[in-house]
Coordinates of C-alpha atoms and ligand atoms in Angstrom, one line a residue:
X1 CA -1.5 -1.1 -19.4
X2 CA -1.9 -3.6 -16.5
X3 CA -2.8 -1.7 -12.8
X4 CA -2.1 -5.5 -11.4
X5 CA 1.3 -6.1 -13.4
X6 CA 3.6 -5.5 -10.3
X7 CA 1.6 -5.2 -6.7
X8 CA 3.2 -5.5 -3.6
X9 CA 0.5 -7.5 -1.0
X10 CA -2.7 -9.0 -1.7
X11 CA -5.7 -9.1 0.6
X12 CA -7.2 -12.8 0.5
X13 CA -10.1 -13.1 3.0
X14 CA -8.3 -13.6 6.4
X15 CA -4.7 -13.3 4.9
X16 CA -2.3 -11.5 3.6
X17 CA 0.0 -12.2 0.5
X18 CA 3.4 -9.9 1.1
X19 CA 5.7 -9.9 -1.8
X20 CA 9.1 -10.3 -0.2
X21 CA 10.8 -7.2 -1.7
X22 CA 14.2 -8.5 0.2
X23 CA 14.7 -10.9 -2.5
X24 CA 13.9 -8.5 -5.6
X25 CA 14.7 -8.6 -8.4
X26 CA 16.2 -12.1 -8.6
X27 CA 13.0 -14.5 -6.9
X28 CA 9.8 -13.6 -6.6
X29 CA 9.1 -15.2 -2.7
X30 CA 5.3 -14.4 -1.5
X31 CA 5.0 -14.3 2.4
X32 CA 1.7 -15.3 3.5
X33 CA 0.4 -13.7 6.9
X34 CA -2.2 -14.7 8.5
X35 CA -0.9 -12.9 11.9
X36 CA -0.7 -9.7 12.9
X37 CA 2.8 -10.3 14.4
X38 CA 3.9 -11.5 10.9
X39 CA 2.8 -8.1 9.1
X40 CA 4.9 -6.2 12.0
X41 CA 7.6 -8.2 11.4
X42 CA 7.3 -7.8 7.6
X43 CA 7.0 -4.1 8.2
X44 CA 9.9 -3.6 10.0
X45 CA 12.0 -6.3 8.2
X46 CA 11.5 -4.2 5.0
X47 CA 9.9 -6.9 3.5
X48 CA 7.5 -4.3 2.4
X49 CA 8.6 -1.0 2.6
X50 CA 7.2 2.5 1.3
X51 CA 5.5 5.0 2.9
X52 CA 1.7 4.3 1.4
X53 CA 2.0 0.2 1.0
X54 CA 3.3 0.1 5.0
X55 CA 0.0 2.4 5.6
X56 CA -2.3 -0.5 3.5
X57 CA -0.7 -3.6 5.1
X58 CA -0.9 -2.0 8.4
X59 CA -4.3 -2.0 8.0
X60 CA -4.8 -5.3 7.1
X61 CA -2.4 -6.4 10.1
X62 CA -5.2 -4.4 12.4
X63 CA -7.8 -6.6 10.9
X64 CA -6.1 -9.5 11.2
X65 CA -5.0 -9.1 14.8
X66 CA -8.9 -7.9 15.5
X67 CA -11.1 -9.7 13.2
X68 CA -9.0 -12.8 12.8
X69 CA -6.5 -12.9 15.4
X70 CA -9.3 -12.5 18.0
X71 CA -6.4 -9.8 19.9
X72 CA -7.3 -7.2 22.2
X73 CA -7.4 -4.0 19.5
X74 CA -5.0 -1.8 21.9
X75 CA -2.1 -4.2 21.7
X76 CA -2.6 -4.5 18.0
X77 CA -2.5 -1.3 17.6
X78 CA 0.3 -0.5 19.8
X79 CA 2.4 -3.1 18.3
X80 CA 2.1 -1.8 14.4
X81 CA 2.3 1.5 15.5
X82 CA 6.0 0.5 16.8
X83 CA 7.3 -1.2 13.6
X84 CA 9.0 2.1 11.5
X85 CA 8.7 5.5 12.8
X86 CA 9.3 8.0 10.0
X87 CA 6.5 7.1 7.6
X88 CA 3.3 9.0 8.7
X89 CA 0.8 6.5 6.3
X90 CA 1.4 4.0 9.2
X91 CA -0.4 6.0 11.5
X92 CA -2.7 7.8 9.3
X93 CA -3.9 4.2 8.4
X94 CA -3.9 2.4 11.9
X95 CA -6.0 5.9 13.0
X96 CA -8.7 5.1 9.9
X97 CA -8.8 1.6 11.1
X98 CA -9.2 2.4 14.6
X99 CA -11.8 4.8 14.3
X100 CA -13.9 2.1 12.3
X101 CA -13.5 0.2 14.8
X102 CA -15.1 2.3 17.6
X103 CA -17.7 3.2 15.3
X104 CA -19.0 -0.5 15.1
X105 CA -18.3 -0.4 11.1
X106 CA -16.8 -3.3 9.1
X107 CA -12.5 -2.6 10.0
X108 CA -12.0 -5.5 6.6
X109 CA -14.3 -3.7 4.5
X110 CA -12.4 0.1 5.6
X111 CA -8.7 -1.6 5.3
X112 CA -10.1 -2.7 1.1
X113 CA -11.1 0.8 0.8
X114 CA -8.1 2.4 2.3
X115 CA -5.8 0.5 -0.5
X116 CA -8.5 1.0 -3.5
X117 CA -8.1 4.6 -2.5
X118 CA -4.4 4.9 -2.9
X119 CA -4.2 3.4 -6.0
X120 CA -6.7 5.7 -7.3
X121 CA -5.0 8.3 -5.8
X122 CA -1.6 7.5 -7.5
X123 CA -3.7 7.4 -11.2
X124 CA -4.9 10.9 -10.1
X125 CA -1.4 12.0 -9.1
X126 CA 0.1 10.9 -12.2
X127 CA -2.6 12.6 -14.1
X128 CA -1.4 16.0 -12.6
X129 CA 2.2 15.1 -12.7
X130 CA 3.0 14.4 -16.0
X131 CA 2.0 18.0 -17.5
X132 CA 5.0 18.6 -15.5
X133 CA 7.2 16.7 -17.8
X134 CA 8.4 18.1 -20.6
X135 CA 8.6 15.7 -23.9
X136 CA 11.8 14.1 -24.1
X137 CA 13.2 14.4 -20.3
X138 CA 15.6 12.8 -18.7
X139 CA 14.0 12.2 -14.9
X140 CA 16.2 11.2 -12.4
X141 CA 14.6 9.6 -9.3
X142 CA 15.9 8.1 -6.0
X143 CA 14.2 5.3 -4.1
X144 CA 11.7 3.1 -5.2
X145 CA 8.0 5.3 -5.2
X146 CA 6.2 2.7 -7.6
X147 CA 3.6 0.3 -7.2
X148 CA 6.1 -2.0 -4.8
X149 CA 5.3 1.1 -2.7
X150 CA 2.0 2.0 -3.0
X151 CA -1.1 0.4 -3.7
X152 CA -0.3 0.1 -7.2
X153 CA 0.8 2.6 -10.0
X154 CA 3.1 4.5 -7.7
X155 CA 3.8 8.3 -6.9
X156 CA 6.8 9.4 -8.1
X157 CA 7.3 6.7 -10.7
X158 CA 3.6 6.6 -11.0
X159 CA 4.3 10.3 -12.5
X160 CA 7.1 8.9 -14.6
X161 CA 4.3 5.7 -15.5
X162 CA 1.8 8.2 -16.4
X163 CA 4.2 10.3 -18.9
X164 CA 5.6 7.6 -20.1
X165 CA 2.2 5.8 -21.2
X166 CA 1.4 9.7 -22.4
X167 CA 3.7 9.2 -25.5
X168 CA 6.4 11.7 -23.8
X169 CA 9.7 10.1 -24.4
X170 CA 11.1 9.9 -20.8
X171 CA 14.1 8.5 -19.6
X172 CA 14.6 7.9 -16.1
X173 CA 17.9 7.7 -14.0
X174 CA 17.8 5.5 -11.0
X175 CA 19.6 6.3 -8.0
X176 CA 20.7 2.6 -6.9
X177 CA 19.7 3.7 -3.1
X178 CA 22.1 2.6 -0.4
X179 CA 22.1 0.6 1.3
X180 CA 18.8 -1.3 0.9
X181 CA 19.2 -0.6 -2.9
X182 CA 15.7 0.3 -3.7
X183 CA 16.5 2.1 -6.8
X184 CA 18.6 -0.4 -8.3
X185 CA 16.7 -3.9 -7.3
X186 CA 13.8 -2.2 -7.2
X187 CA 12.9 0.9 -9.4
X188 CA 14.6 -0.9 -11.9
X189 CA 12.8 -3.9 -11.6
X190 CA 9.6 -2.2 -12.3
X191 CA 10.9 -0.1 -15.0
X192 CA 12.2 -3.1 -17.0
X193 CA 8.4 -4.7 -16.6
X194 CA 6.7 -1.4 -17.9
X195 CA 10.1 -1.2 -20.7
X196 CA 10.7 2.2 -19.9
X197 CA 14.2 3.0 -20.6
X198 CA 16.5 3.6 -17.5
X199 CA 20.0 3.5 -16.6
X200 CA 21.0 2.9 -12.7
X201 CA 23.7 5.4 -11.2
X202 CA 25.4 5.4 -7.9
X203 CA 24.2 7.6 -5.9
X204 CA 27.3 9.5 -6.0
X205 CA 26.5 10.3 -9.5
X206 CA 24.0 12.5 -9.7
X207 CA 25.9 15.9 -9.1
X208 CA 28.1 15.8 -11.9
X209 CA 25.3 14.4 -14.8
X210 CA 23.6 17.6 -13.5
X211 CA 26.8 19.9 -14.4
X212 CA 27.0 18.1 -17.8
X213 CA 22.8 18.8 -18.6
X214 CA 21.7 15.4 -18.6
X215 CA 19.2 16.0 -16.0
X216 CA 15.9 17.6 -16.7
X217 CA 14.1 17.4 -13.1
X218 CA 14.3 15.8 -10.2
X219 CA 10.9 13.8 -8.8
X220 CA 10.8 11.9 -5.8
X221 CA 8.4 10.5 -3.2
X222 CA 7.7 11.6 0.5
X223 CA 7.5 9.7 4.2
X224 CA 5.9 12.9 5.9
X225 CA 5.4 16.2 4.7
X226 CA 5.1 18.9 7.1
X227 CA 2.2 22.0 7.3
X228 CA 5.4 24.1 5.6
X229 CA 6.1 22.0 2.9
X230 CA 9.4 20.8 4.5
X231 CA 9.4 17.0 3.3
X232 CA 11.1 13.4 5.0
X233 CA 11.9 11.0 2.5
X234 CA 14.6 8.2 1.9
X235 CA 18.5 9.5 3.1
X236 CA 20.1 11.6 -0.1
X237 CA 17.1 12.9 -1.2
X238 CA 18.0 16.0 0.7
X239 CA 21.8 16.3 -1.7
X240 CA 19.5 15.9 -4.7
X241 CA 17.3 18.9 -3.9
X242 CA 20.4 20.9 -2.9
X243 CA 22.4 20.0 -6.3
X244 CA 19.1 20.4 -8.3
X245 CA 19.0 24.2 -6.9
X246 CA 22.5 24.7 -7.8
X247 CA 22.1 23.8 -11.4
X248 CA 18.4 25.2 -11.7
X249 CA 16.4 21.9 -12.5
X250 CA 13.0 21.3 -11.2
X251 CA 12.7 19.2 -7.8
X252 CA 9.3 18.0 -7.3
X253 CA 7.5 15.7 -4.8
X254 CA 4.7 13.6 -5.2
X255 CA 2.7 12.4 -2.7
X256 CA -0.9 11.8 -1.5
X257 CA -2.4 13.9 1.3
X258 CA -2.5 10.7 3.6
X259 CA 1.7 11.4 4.0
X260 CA 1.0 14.9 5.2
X261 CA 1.4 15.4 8.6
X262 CA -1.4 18.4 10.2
X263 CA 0.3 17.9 13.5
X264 CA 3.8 18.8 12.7
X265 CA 5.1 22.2 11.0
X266 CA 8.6 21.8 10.8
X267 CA 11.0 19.1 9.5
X268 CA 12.8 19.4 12.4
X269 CA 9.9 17.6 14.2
X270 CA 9.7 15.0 12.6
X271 CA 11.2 11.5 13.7
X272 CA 13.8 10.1 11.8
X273 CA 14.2 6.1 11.5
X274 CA 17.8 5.1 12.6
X275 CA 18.5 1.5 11.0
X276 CA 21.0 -0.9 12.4
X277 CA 24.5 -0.5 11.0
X278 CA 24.7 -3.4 10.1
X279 CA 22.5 -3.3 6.9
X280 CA 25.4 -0.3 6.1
X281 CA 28.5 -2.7 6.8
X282 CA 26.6 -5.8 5.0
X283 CA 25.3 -6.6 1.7
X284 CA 23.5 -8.9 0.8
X285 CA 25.4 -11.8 3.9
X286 CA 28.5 -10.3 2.9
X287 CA 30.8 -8.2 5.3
X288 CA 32.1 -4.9 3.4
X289 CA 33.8 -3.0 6.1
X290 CA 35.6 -3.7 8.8
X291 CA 34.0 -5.6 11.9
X292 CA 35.8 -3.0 14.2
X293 CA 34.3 0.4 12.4
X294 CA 31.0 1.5 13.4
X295 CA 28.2 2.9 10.7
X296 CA 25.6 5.5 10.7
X297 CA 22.7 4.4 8.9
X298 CA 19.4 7.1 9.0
X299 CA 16.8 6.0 6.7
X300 CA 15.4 9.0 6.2
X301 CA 16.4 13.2 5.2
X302 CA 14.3 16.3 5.2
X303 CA 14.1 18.4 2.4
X304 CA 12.8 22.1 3.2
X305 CA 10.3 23.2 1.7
X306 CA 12.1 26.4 0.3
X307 CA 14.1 23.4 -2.0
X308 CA 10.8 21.9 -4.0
X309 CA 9.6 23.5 -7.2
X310 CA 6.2 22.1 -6.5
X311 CA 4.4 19.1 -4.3
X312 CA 2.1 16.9 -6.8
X313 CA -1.1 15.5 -4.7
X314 CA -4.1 14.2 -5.9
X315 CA -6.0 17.3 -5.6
X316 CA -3.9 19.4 -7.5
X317 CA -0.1 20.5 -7.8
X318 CA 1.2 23.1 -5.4
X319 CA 4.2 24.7 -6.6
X320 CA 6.2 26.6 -3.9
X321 CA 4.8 25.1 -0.9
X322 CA 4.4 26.9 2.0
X323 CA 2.3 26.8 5.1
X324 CA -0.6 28.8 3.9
X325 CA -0.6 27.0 0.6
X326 CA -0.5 23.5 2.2
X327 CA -3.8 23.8 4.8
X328 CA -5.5 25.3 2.3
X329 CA -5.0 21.9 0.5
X330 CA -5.7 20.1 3.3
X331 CA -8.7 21.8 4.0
X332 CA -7.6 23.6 7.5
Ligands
MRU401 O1 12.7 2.9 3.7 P1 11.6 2.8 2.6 O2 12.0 2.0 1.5 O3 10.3 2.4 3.2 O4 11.5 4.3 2.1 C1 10.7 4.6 1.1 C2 10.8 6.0 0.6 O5 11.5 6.8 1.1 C3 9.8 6.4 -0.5 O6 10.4 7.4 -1.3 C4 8.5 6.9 0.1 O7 8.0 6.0 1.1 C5 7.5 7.2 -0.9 S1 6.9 5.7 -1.6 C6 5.6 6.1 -2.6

């Protein structure tokens, strides 16, 4: 197995490589930035997207802008701070990079280590995670939590990786993921690469292969997870957890500790990104609704925490999160 078959941004000295995951699956378009406006803009364009890659190439926008860029570090700072609110990596990362910073360490040096972390954190994650998975399961996932998200490997679908590469049989279903369609250009993309056998559903889909026993659990990845255990991720991950409970089939979370948020207890508190309609009303250039209706489009749902069977980390699995559970894991 190749850790470097699919990665999402590369660190070259004074630049940074961003895979354009707009135009996935079809062309493989690499964005050099050698700004930190252009890693912003990347990050808020969705050009790279997912909770712990935004965190990594946040970084390496801080040390462009800093080290490179020759920018005053507040406005840096301030400006990736402002590109997508939900994910808590983002700051987690942009704090880690800051604090170097004061403490007169090497910020390139700390934003390579951050994203060597997380990909060892993913292997570690899918270590624990696939004891979870029985032989022979059908997994059905939503989003894209692989190594277009991460560092590498992946959480979620680094759990699925990990199984997979085990000898366990899995099969995974793909939730295509309105409207960006990260399950189906994306998940799917990475699946195919790895051949690990997949079918794509509308997202409207899941419910009923539920009822008919085609689903064995439910494992998806995490923006922010509150003290409790109550969990942001992409919009519909919330249905799944509530249609896993009515038919009994395991919903678990993976995610590494740098998406838990010690400052927030309750998914109520947390900020939810609100995209413009217009990704909702368009795909891909082309108009499908009409120009006088208006759209909603949240990016993000919270699960409670009283909806996951267990929370897979790199330090361990923590099955029926709760408050007291989760800062004993975070050391609190
Ligand atoms: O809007 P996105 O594509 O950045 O949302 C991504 C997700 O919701 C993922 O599930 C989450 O970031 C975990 S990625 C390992």
């Amino acid at each position: 197995m190749d850790l470097q078959k699919v990665k999402a941004f590369r660190w070259e000295k004074g630049k940074l490589k961003i895979l354009n995951q707009l135009k996935l699956p079809h062309t493989e378009e690499w964005i050099i930035a050698t700004d930190y406006l252009q890693v912003a803009e990347a990050i808020k364009k969705m050009i790279v997207r997912g909770a712990p890659a935004i965190g990594c190439v946040a970084a390496y926008g801080f040390v462009l802008g800093v080290k490179y860029n020759k920018e005053n570090p507040q406005k840096v700072y301030e400006t990736l701070k402002n590109t997508r609110p939900t994910a808590v990596n983002l700051f987690w990362a942009l704090e880690r990079i800051k604090k170097a910073l004061s403490q007169g360490r090497d910020i390139e040096q700390e934003a390579i280590q951050i994203e060597e972390e997380d990909l060892k954190t993913n292997l570690r994650i899918g270590e624990y995670g696939k004891s979870l998975l029985r032989e022979s399961s059908k997994i059905l996932t939503h989003c894209n939590t692989g190594a277009l998200a991460t560092a590498g490997w992946g959480t979620a679908l680094g759990v699925i990786r990990s199984a997979h590469y085990n000898g366990n049989n899995i099969f995974v279903w793909v939730d295509e993921t309105r409207p960006y369609l990260q399950g189906a250009r994306l998940t799917a993309w990475e699946l195919v690469k790895e051949g690990i056998p997949h079918k794509i559903i509308t997202d409207n889909t899941a419910g009923f292969l539920m009822k008919k026993g085609l689903v064995d659990a439910v494992i998806v990845g995490a923006d922010r997870i509150t003290l409790r255990g109550d969990t942001a991720n992409k919009i519909g991950t919330y249905s799944l957890a509530v249609l896993a409970k009515e038919h009994k089939i395991p919903f678990y979370v993976a995610a590494p500790l740098s998406t838990f948020d010690p400052n927030l207890i309750y998914g109520d508190e947390i900020p939810i990104e609100e995209r413009s309609p217009d990704e909702v009303k368009n795909c891909f250039g082309c108009s499908i609704a009409p120009d006088e209706s208006d759209a909603l489009h949240l990016g993000f749902d919270v699960t409670p925490a009283e909806l996951i069977d267990a929370i897979i980390t790199e330090k361990g699995i923590v099955e029926k999160p709760n408050e007291e559970k989760i800062k004993k894991l975070l050391e609190l």
